[in-house]
Amino acid sequence: MRNGAYKNFMYSLGGVVASLALMITTLNVNTTCLYMAHQPKLPDSAKKLRKF
Amino acid sequence: MFTKQMENLADVLIKSEISQGQDKDVIVYGLSAGMELALNILTTVILGVMFGLVLESLIFLGSFAFIRTYAGGYHCKKAINCYLMSNGFIILVLSVIKFTPEGYMFYLGVAMLLIAIPVLLKLAPVETPSKPLDEGEQKYYYKKTVVHLGIESAVIIILFLLKQNRFSFLGCIGIALSAGLAFAQQQQKKHENV
């Protein structure tokens, strides 16, 4: 029972992390740069996230 | 900076089928950029605590990012250099805020805006080798830069009128630093093309 709850929690956490990663890549595709953080080259597959 | 670790994490997310069908590259990019962004923001807050200027450090961060995200500008080639340079700027800005007498902030702020706004209107958006901009992006980001400059300038004027010189001065520094970095990238681009 406890093990199942832990697995569910980790699964949800993974979902949040994946959503955040997607959000940040989308943000980077739709802006010239993010704050002062380093900006590596965007992967080609990220271009489909462009909103304009 | 964290690419290797983030690749391992992305592998786990993809294997567990919780990556929402996204490519590994997109997930790795988002995770690495997110980690670097979080580290930068955390360091800014820590520096704010050390200077006793937490609110000021957050206001500067907001005012700078508001323009920088569309105007673009200089980036270091290595992540660690970008991190060190960013935090060097934060230390510099917080020192300026700490030691500049409030009476001078209005005049200094106005002088900064008089130089920075024309520079940004002329140069923005500035592309980098890692983020080249096509014609559509150039137009879109220029419009966004103009709108953001208008909003931020209006907020700065209101804050000056409310005698909140310290906060409006922070906005002026944010715009001036964005203009400085846009100018630096433009100069580097010219230098590389020669």
PDB file of C-alpha atoms in Angstrom:
ATOM      1  CA  MET A   1       0.000   0.000   0.000  1.00  0.00           C
ATOM      2  CA  ARG A   2       2.761   2.402   1.056  1.00  0.00           C
ATOM      3  CA  ASN A   3       4.879   1.324  -1.892  1.00  0.00           C
ATOM      4  CA  GLY A   4       1.978   2.035  -4.257  1.00  0.00           C
ATOM      5  CA  ALA A   5       1.502   5.540  -2.829  1.00  0.00           C
ATOM      6  CA  TYR A   6       5.235   6.219  -3.238  1.00  0.00           C
ATOM      7  CA  LYS A   7       5.089   5.050  -6.862  1.00  0.00           C
ATOM      8  CA  ASN A   8       2.066   7.263  -7.533  1.00  0.00           C
ATOM      9  CA  PHE A   9       3.836  10.225  -5.952  1.00  0.00           C
ATOM     10  CA  MET A  10       6.983   9.670  -8.047  1.00  0.00           C
ATOM     11  CA  TYR A  11       4.841   9.277 -11.172  1.00  0.00           C
ATOM     12  CA  SER A  12       3.052  12.575 -10.473  1.00  0.00           C
ATOM     13  CA  LEU A  13       6.362  14.300  -9.691  1.00  0.00           C
ATOM     14  CA  GLY A  14       7.765  13.013 -12.993  1.00  0.00           C
ATOM     15  CA  GLY A  15       4.730  14.459 -14.771  1.00  0.00           C
ATOM     16  CA  VAL A  16       5.290  17.856 -13.142  1.00  0.00           C
ATOM     17  CA  VAL A  17       8.996  17.815 -14.058  1.00  0.00           C
ATOM     18  CA  ALA A  18       8.215  16.864 -17.689  1.00  0.00           C
ATOM     19  CA  SER A  19       5.550  19.618 -17.916  1.00  0.00           C
ATOM     20  CA  LEU A  20       7.980  22.195 -16.487  1.00  0.00           C
ATOM     21  CA  ALA A  21      10.663  21.126 -18.979  1.00  0.00           C
ATOM     22  CA  LEU A  22       8.186  21.496 -21.847  1.00  0.00           C
ATOM     23  CA  MET A  23       7.044  24.892 -20.545  1.00  0.00           C
ATOM     24  CA  ILE A  24      10.616  26.212 -20.315  1.00  0.00           C
ATOM     25  CA  THR A  25      11.505  24.997 -23.816  1.00  0.00           C
ATOM     26  CA  THR A  26       8.286  26.621 -25.157  1.00  0.00           C
ATOM     27  CA  LEU A  27       9.186  29.854 -23.350  1.00  0.00           C
ATOM     28  CA  ASN A  28      12.651  29.780 -24.893  1.00  0.00           C
ATOM     29  CA  VAL A  29      11.286  29.121 -28.393  1.00  0.00           C
ATOM     30  CA  ASN A  30       8.968  32.141 -28.085  1.00  0.00           C
ATOM     31  CA  THR A  31      11.515  34.610 -26.694  1.00  0.00           C
ATOM     32  CA  THR A  32      14.998  35.666 -27.778  1.00  0.00           C
ATOM     33  CA  CYS A  33      16.497  34.514 -24.497  1.00  0.00           C
ATOM     34  CA  LEU A  34      15.599  33.681 -20.922  1.00  0.00           C
ATOM     35  CA  TYR A  35      16.874  36.148 -18.319  1.00  0.00           C
ATOM     36  CA  MET A  36      20.675  35.809 -18.138  1.00  0.00           C
ATOM     37  CA  ALA A  37      20.852  32.024 -18.249  1.00  0.00           C
ATOM     38  CA  HIS A  38      23.104  30.374 -20.783  1.00  0.00           C
ATOM     39  CA  GLN A  39      21.436  29.708 -24.123  1.00  0.00           C
ATOM     40  CA  PRO A  40      22.480  26.539 -25.923  1.00  0.00           C
ATOM     41  CA  LYS A  41      21.225  25.955 -29.484  1.00  0.00           C
ATOM     42  CA  LEU A  42      17.557  24.964 -29.571  1.00  0.00           C
ATOM     43  CA  PRO A  43      16.866  21.450 -30.867  1.00  0.00           C
ATOM     44  CA  ASP A  44      15.137  21.404 -34.275  1.00  0.00           C
ATOM     45  CA  SER A  45      12.209  19.474 -32.823  1.00  0.00           C
ATOM     46  CA  ALA A  46      11.483  22.446 -30.500  1.00  0.00           C
ATOM     47  CA  LYS A  47      10.504  24.684 -33.449  1.00  0.00           C
ATOM     48  CA  LYS A  48       7.013  23.176 -33.505  1.00  0.00           C
ATOM     49  CA  LEU A  49       6.410  24.856 -30.117  1.00  0.00           C
ATOM     50  CA  ARG A  50       6.497  28.330 -31.704  1.00  0.00           C
ATOM     51  CA  LYS A  51       3.238  30.184 -30.944  1.00  0.00           C
ATOM     52  CA  PHE A  52       3.332  32.981 -33.558  1.00  0.00           C
TER      53      PHE A  52
ATOM     54  CA  MET B   1      25.851  22.924 -17.328  1.00  0.00           C
ATOM     55  CA  PHE B   2      23.616  20.015 -16.302  1.00  0.00           C
ATOM     56  CA  THR B   3      23.119  18.331 -19.677  1.00  0.00           C
ATOM     57  CA  LYS B   4      24.506  14.888 -18.765  1.00  0.00           C
ATOM     58  CA  GLN B   5      22.396  14.547 -15.600  1.00  0.00           C
ATOM     59  CA  MET B   6      19.333  15.897 -17.404  1.00  0.00           C
ATOM     60  CA  GLU B   7      19.773  13.347 -20.210  1.00  0.00           C
ATOM     61  CA  ASN B   8      19.615  10.571 -17.593  1.00  0.00           C
ATOM     62  CA  LEU B   9      16.503  12.126 -16.048  1.00  0.00           C
ATOM     63  CA  ALA B  10      14.881  12.522 -19.495  1.00  0.00           C
ATOM     64  CA  ASP B  11      15.592   8.827 -20.198  1.00  0.00           C
ATOM     65  CA  VAL B  12      13.737   7.892 -16.994  1.00  0.00           C
ATOM     66  CA  LEU B  13      10.778  10.167 -17.895  1.00  0.00           C
ATOM     67  CA  ILE B  14      10.559   8.731 -21.413  1.00  0.00           C
ATOM     68  CA  LYS B  15      10.866   5.109 -20.227  1.00  0.00           C
ATOM     69  CA  SER B  16       8.090   5.673 -17.661  1.00  0.00           C
ATOM     70  CA  GLU B  17       5.935   7.175 -20.453  1.00  0.00           C
ATOM     71  CA  ILE B  18       5.365  10.435 -18.543  1.00  0.00           C
ATOM     72  CA  SER B  19       7.162  12.716 -21.022  1.00  0.00           C
ATOM     73  CA  GLN B  20       3.863  13.615 -22.770  1.00  0.00           C
ATOM     74  CA  GLY B  21       5.172  12.225 -26.062  1.00  0.00           C
ATOM     75  CA  GLN B  22       7.818  14.933 -26.376  1.00  0.00           C
ATOM     76  CA  ASP B  23      11.221  14.339 -27.974  1.00  0.00           C
ATOM     77  CA  LYS B  24      14.131  13.660 -25.670  1.00  0.00           C
ATOM     78  CA  ASP B  25      15.944  16.758 -27.006  1.00  0.00           C
ATOM     79  CA  VAL B  26      13.034  19.019 -26.018  1.00  0.00           C
ATOM     80  CA  ILE B  27      12.871  17.532 -22.509  1.00  0.00           C
ATOM     81  CA  VAL B  28      16.660  17.699 -21.989  1.00  0.00           C
ATOM     82  CA  TYR B  29      16.754  21.304 -23.230  1.00  0.00           C
ATOM     83  CA  GLY B  30      13.900  22.341 -20.912  1.00  0.00           C
ATOM     84  CA  LEU B  31      15.381  20.545 -17.908  1.00  0.00           C
ATOM     85  CA  SER B  32      18.885  22.018 -18.381  1.00  0.00           C
ATOM     86  CA  ALA B  33      17.586  25.540 -19.063  1.00  0.00           C
ATOM     87  CA  GLY B  34      15.202  25.252 -16.089  1.00  0.00           C
ATOM     88  CA  MET B  35      17.984  24.145 -13.742  1.00  0.00           C
ATOM     89  CA  GLU B  36      20.246  26.988 -14.865  1.00  0.00           C
ATOM     90  CA  LEU B  37      17.409  29.496 -14.549  1.00  0.00           C
ATOM     91  CA  ALA B  38      16.492  28.222 -11.064  1.00  0.00           C
ATOM     92  CA  LEU B  39      20.157  28.353  -9.989  1.00  0.00           C
ATOM     93  CA  ASN B  40      20.467  31.923 -11.291  1.00  0.00           C
ATOM     94  CA  ILE B  41      17.307  33.075  -9.514  1.00  0.00           C
ATOM     95  CA  LEU B  42      18.318  31.318  -6.283  1.00  0.00           C
ATOM     96  CA  THR B  43      21.778  32.918  -6.386  1.00  0.00           C
ATOM     97  CA  THR B  44      20.176  36.322  -7.009  1.00  0.00           C
ATOM     98  CA  VAL B  45      17.964  35.885  -3.926  1.00  0.00           C
ATOM     99  CA  ILE B  46      20.986  34.749  -1.834  1.00  0.00           C
ATOM    100  CA  LEU B  47      22.935  37.821  -2.992  1.00  0.00           C
ATOM    101  CA  GLY B  48      19.873  39.926  -2.126  1.00  0.00           C
ATOM    102  CA  VAL B  49      19.858  38.451   1.397  1.00  0.00           C
ATOM    103  CA  MET B  50      23.612  39.109   1.771  1.00  0.00           C
ATOM    104  CA  PHE B  51      23.174  42.764   0.756  1.00  0.00           C
ATOM    105  CA  GLY B  52      19.946  43.111   2.765  1.00  0.00           C
ATOM    106  CA  LEU B  53      18.178  44.006  -0.502  1.00  0.00           C
ATOM    107  CA  VAL B  54      15.987  40.965  -1.338  1.00  0.00           C
ATOM    108  CA  LEU B  55      13.031  42.964  -2.706  1.00  0.00           C
ATOM    109  CA  GLU B  56      15.386  45.144  -4.748  1.00  0.00           C
ATOM    110  CA  SER B  57      17.152  42.096  -6.233  1.00  0.00           C
ATOM    111  CA  LEU B  58      13.786  40.612  -7.290  1.00  0.00           C
ATOM    112  CA  ILE B  59      12.556  43.913  -8.763  1.00  0.00           C
ATOM    113  CA  PHE B  60      15.776  44.268 -10.738  1.00  0.00           C
ATOM    114  CA  LEU B  61      15.485  40.692 -11.958  1.00  0.00           C
ATOM    115  CA  GLY B  62      11.913  41.323 -13.150  1.00  0.00           C
ATOM    116  CA  SER B  63      12.670  44.657 -14.804  1.00  0.00           C
ATOM    117  CA  PHE B  64      15.723  43.285 -16.597  1.00  0.00           C
ATOM    118  CA  ALA B  65      14.074  40.044 -17.761  1.00  0.00           C
ATOM    119  CA  PHE B  66      10.981  41.942 -18.983  1.00  0.00           C
ATOM    120  CA  ILE B  67      13.062  43.674 -21.679  1.00  0.00           C
ATOM    121  CA  ARG B  68      15.829  41.146 -22.166  1.00  0.00           C
ATOM    122  CA  THR B  69      13.535  38.257 -23.142  1.00  0.00           C
ATOM    123  CA  TYR B  70      12.548  40.062 -26.360  1.00  0.00           C
ATOM    124  CA  ALA B  71      15.463  42.441 -26.986  1.00  0.00           C
ATOM    125  CA  GLY B  72      18.045  39.646 -26.713  1.00  0.00           C
ATOM    126  CA  GLY B  73      21.731  40.399 -26.323  1.00  0.00           C
ATOM    127  CA  TYR B  74      25.081  39.042 -25.314  1.00  0.00           C
ATOM    128  CA  HIS B  75      25.486  35.471 -24.069  1.00  0.00           C
ATOM    129  CA  CYS B  76      28.715  33.784 -22.986  1.00  0.00           C
ATOM    130  CA  LYS B  77      29.680  30.646 -24.875  1.00  0.00           C
ATOM    131  CA  LYS B  78      30.032  28.584 -21.684  1.00  0.00           C
ATOM    132  CA  ALA B  79      27.229  28.196 -19.152  1.00  0.00           C
ATOM    133  CA  ILE B  80      29.555  28.706 -16.178  1.00  0.00           C
ATOM    134  CA  ASN B  81      30.805  32.027 -17.606  1.00  0.00           C
ATOM    135  CA  CYS B  82      27.197  33.151 -18.162  1.00  0.00           C
ATOM    136  CA  TYR B  83      26.397  32.257 -14.542  1.00  0.00           C
ATOM    137  CA  LEU B  84      29.437  34.117 -13.171  1.00  0.00           C
ATOM    138  CA  MET B  85      28.820  37.165 -15.357  1.00  0.00           C
ATOM    139  CA  SER B  86      25.124  37.304 -14.404  1.00  0.00           C
ATOM    140  CA  ASN B  87      25.917  37.237 -10.720  1.00  0.00           C
ATOM    141  CA  GLY B  88      28.733  39.751 -11.187  1.00  0.00           C
ATOM    142  CA  PHE B  89      26.121  42.113 -12.638  1.00  0.00           C
ATOM    143  CA  ILE B  90      23.743  41.430  -9.737  1.00  0.00           C
ATOM    144  CA  ILE B  91      26.508  42.281  -7.225  1.00  0.00           C
ATOM    145  CA  LEU B  92      27.286  45.454  -9.177  1.00  0.00           C
ATOM    146  CA  VAL B  93      23.618  46.525  -9.335  1.00  0.00           C
ATOM    147  CA  LEU B  94      23.016  45.842  -5.628  1.00  0.00           C
ATOM    148  CA  SER B  95      26.195  47.781  -4.737  1.00  0.00           C
ATOM    149  CA  VAL B  96      25.036  50.721  -6.866  1.00  0.00           C
ATOM    150  CA  ILE B  97      21.609  50.655  -5.151  1.00  0.00           C
ATOM    151  CA  LYS B  98      23.177  50.392  -1.696  1.00  0.00           C
ATOM    152  CA  PHE B  99      25.658  53.226  -2.116  1.00  0.00           C
ATOM    153  CA  THR B 100      23.914  55.709  -4.450  1.00  0.00           C
ATOM    154  CA  PRO B 101      22.241  58.570  -2.533  1.00  0.00           C
ATOM    155  CA  GLU B 102      18.467  58.614  -3.238  1.00  0.00           C
ATOM    156  CA  GLY B 103      18.679  62.264  -4.353  1.00  0.00           C
ATOM    157  CA  TYR B 104      20.831  61.317  -7.359  1.00  0.00           C
ATOM    158  CA  MET B 105      18.711  58.336  -8.438  1.00  0.00           C
ATOM    159  CA  PHE B 106      16.183  60.389 -10.410  1.00  0.00           C
ATOM    160  CA  TYR B 107      18.832  62.172 -12.492  1.00  0.00           C
ATOM    161  CA  LEU B 108      20.919  59.040 -13.030  1.00  0.00           C
ATOM    162  CA  GLY B 109      17.808  57.052 -13.977  1.00  0.00           C
ATOM    163  CA  VAL B 110      16.621  59.651 -16.504  1.00  0.00           C
ATOM    164  CA  ALA B 111      20.121  59.816 -18.042  1.00  0.00           C
ATOM    165  CA  MET B 112      20.195  56.007 -18.333  1.00  0.00           C
ATOM    166  CA  LEU B 113      16.779  55.916 -20.025  1.00  0.00           C
ATOM    167  CA  LEU B 114      17.713  58.695 -22.464  1.00  0.00           C
ATOM    168  CA  ILE B 115      20.628  56.577 -23.678  1.00  0.00           C
ATOM    169  CA  ALA B 116      19.191  53.062 -23.327  1.00  0.00           C
ATOM    170  CA  ILE B 117      15.757  53.485 -24.969  1.00  0.00           C
ATOM    171  CA  PRO B 118      17.088  54.771 -28.346  1.00  0.00           C
ATOM    172  CA  VAL B 119      19.761  52.028 -28.304  1.00  0.00           C
ATOM    173  CA  LEU B 120      17.122  49.340 -27.759  1.00  0.00           C
ATOM    174  CA  LEU B 121      14.761  50.817 -30.370  1.00  0.00           C
ATOM    175  CA  LYS B 122      17.602  50.835 -32.879  1.00  0.00           C
ATOM    176  CA  LEU B 123      19.172  47.424 -32.152  1.00  0.00           C
ATOM    177  CA  ALA B 124      16.469  45.106 -30.791  1.00  0.00           C
ATOM    178  CA  PRO B 125      16.034  42.274 -31.271  1.00  0.00           C
ATOM    179  CA  VAL B 126      19.646  41.092 -31.332  1.00  0.00           C
ATOM    180  CA  GLU B 127      20.190  37.516 -32.409  1.00  0.00           C
ATOM    181  CA  THR B 128      22.908  35.205 -31.112  1.00  0.00           C
ATOM    182  CA  PRO B 129      24.643  32.318 -32.932  1.00  0.00           C
ATOM    183  CA  SER B 130      22.641  29.882 -30.763  1.00  0.00           C
ATOM    184  CA  LYS B 131      19.326  31.657 -31.540  1.00  0.00           C
ATOM    185  CA  PRO B 132      19.333  33.088 -35.059  1.00  0.00           C
ATOM    186  CA  LEU B 133      16.136  35.030 -35.852  1.00  0.00           C
ATOM    187  CA  ASP B 134      14.228  34.886 -39.144  1.00  0.00           C
ATOM    188  CA  GLU B 135      12.397  37.923 -40.570  1.00  0.00           C
ATOM    189  CA  GLY B 136       9.082  37.029 -38.903  1.00  0.00           C
ATOM    190  CA  GLU B 137      10.754  36.607 -35.527  1.00  0.00           C
ATOM    191  CA  GLN B 138      12.650  39.912 -35.946  1.00  0.00           C
ATOM    192  CA  LYS B 139       9.350  41.787 -36.506  1.00  0.00           C
ATOM    193  CA  TYR B 140       7.505  39.971 -33.706  1.00  0.00           C
ATOM    194  CA  TYR B 141      10.285  40.493 -31.139  1.00  0.00           C
ATOM    195  CA  TYR B 142      10.716  44.155 -32.131  1.00  0.00           C
ATOM    196  CA  LYS B 143       7.020  44.823 -31.514  1.00  0.00           C
ATOM    197  CA  LYS B 144       7.213  42.979 -28.192  1.00  0.00           C
ATOM    198  CA  THR B 145      10.319  44.966 -27.166  1.00  0.00           C
ATOM    199  CA  VAL B 146       8.565  48.280 -27.965  1.00  0.00           C
ATOM    200  CA  VAL B 147       5.447  47.277 -25.983  1.00  0.00           C
ATOM    201  CA  HIS B 148       7.519  46.073 -23.008  1.00  0.00           C
ATOM    202  CA  LEU B 149       9.652  49.249 -23.086  1.00  0.00           C
ATOM    203  CA  GLY B 150       6.463  51.344 -23.078  1.00  0.00           C
ATOM    204  CA  ILE B 151       4.973  49.453 -20.131  1.00  0.00           C
ATOM    205  CA  GLU B 152       8.186  49.507 -18.093  1.00  0.00           C
ATOM    206  CA  SER B 153       8.832  53.194 -18.806  1.00  0.00           C
ATOM    207  CA  ALA B 154       5.279  54.031 -17.680  1.00  0.00           C
ATOM    208  CA  VAL B 155       5.784  52.084 -14.441  1.00  0.00           C
ATOM    209  CA  ILE B 156       9.120  53.868 -13.872  1.00  0.00           C
ATOM    210  CA  ILE B 157       7.500  57.307 -14.356  1.00  0.00           C
ATOM    211  CA  ILE B 158       4.662  56.414 -11.958  1.00  0.00           C
ATOM    212  CA  LEU B 159       7.175  55.214  -9.350  1.00  0.00           C
ATOM    213  CA  PHE B 160       9.203  58.425  -9.705  1.00  0.00           C
ATOM    214  CA  LEU B 161       5.990  60.452  -9.263  1.00  0.00           C
ATOM    215  CA  LEU B 162       5.208  58.425  -6.131  1.00  0.00           C
ATOM    216  CA  LYS B 163       8.744  59.269  -4.858  1.00  0.00           C
ATOM    217  CA  GLN B 164       9.751  55.591  -4.995  1.00  0.00           C
ATOM    218  CA  ASN B 165      13.109  56.611  -6.491  1.00  0.00           C
ATOM    219  CA  ARG B 166      14.907  53.431  -5.442  1.00  0.00           C
ATOM    220  CA  PHE B 167      12.476  51.091  -7.234  1.00  0.00           C
ATOM    221  CA  SER B 168      12.192  53.235 -10.346  1.00  0.00           C
ATOM    222  CA  PHE B 169      15.987  53.507 -10.468  1.00  0.00           C
ATOM    223  CA  LEU B 170      16.134  49.690 -10.456  1.00  0.00           C
ATOM    224  CA  GLY B 171      13.851  49.667 -13.508  1.00  0.00           C
ATOM    225  CA  CYS B 172      16.148  52.165 -15.218  1.00  0.00           C
ATOM    226  CA  ILE B 173      19.181  49.962 -14.477  1.00  0.00           C
ATOM    227  CA  GLY B 174      17.299  46.925 -15.866  1.00  0.00           C
ATOM    228  CA  ILE B 175      16.587  48.760 -19.148  1.00  0.00           C
ATOM    229  CA  ALA B 176      20.127  50.169 -19.315  1.00  0.00           C
ATOM    230  CA  LEU B 177      21.712  46.756 -18.754  1.00  0.00           C
ATOM    231  CA  SER B 178      19.488  45.209 -21.444  1.00  0.00           C
ATOM    232  CA  ALA B 179      20.590  47.945 -23.835  1.00  0.00           C
ATOM    233  CA  GLY B 180      24.246  47.432 -22.878  1.00  0.00           C
ATOM    234  CA  LEU B 181      24.071  43.694 -23.533  1.00  0.00           C
ATOM    235  CA  ALA B 182      22.224  44.222 -26.835  1.00  0.00           C
ATOM    236  CA  PHE B 183      24.957  46.673 -27.858  1.00  0.00           C
ATOM    237  CA  ALA B 184      27.707  44.240 -26.781  1.00  0.00           C
ATOM    238  CA  GLN B 185      26.190  41.432 -28.871  1.00  0.00           C
ATOM    239  CA  GLN B 186      25.807  43.759 -31.867  1.00  0.00           C
ATOM    240  CA  GLN B 187      29.472  44.750 -31.602  1.00  0.00           C
ATOM    241  CA  GLN B 188      30.543  41.130 -31.309  1.00  0.00           C
ATOM    242  CA  LYS B 189      28.493  40.244 -34.394  1.00  0.00           C
ATOM    243  CA  LYS B 190      30.138  43.081 -36.344  1.00  0.00           C
ATOM    244  CA  HIS B 191      33.578  41.975 -35.153  1.00  0.00           C
ATOM    245  CA  GLU B 192      32.928  38.369 -36.233  1.00  0.00           C
ATOM    246  CA  ASN B 193      31.703  39.483 -39.666  1.00  0.00           C
ATOM    247  CA  VAL B 194      34.862  41.525 -40.356  1.00  0.00           C
TER     248      VAL B 194
END
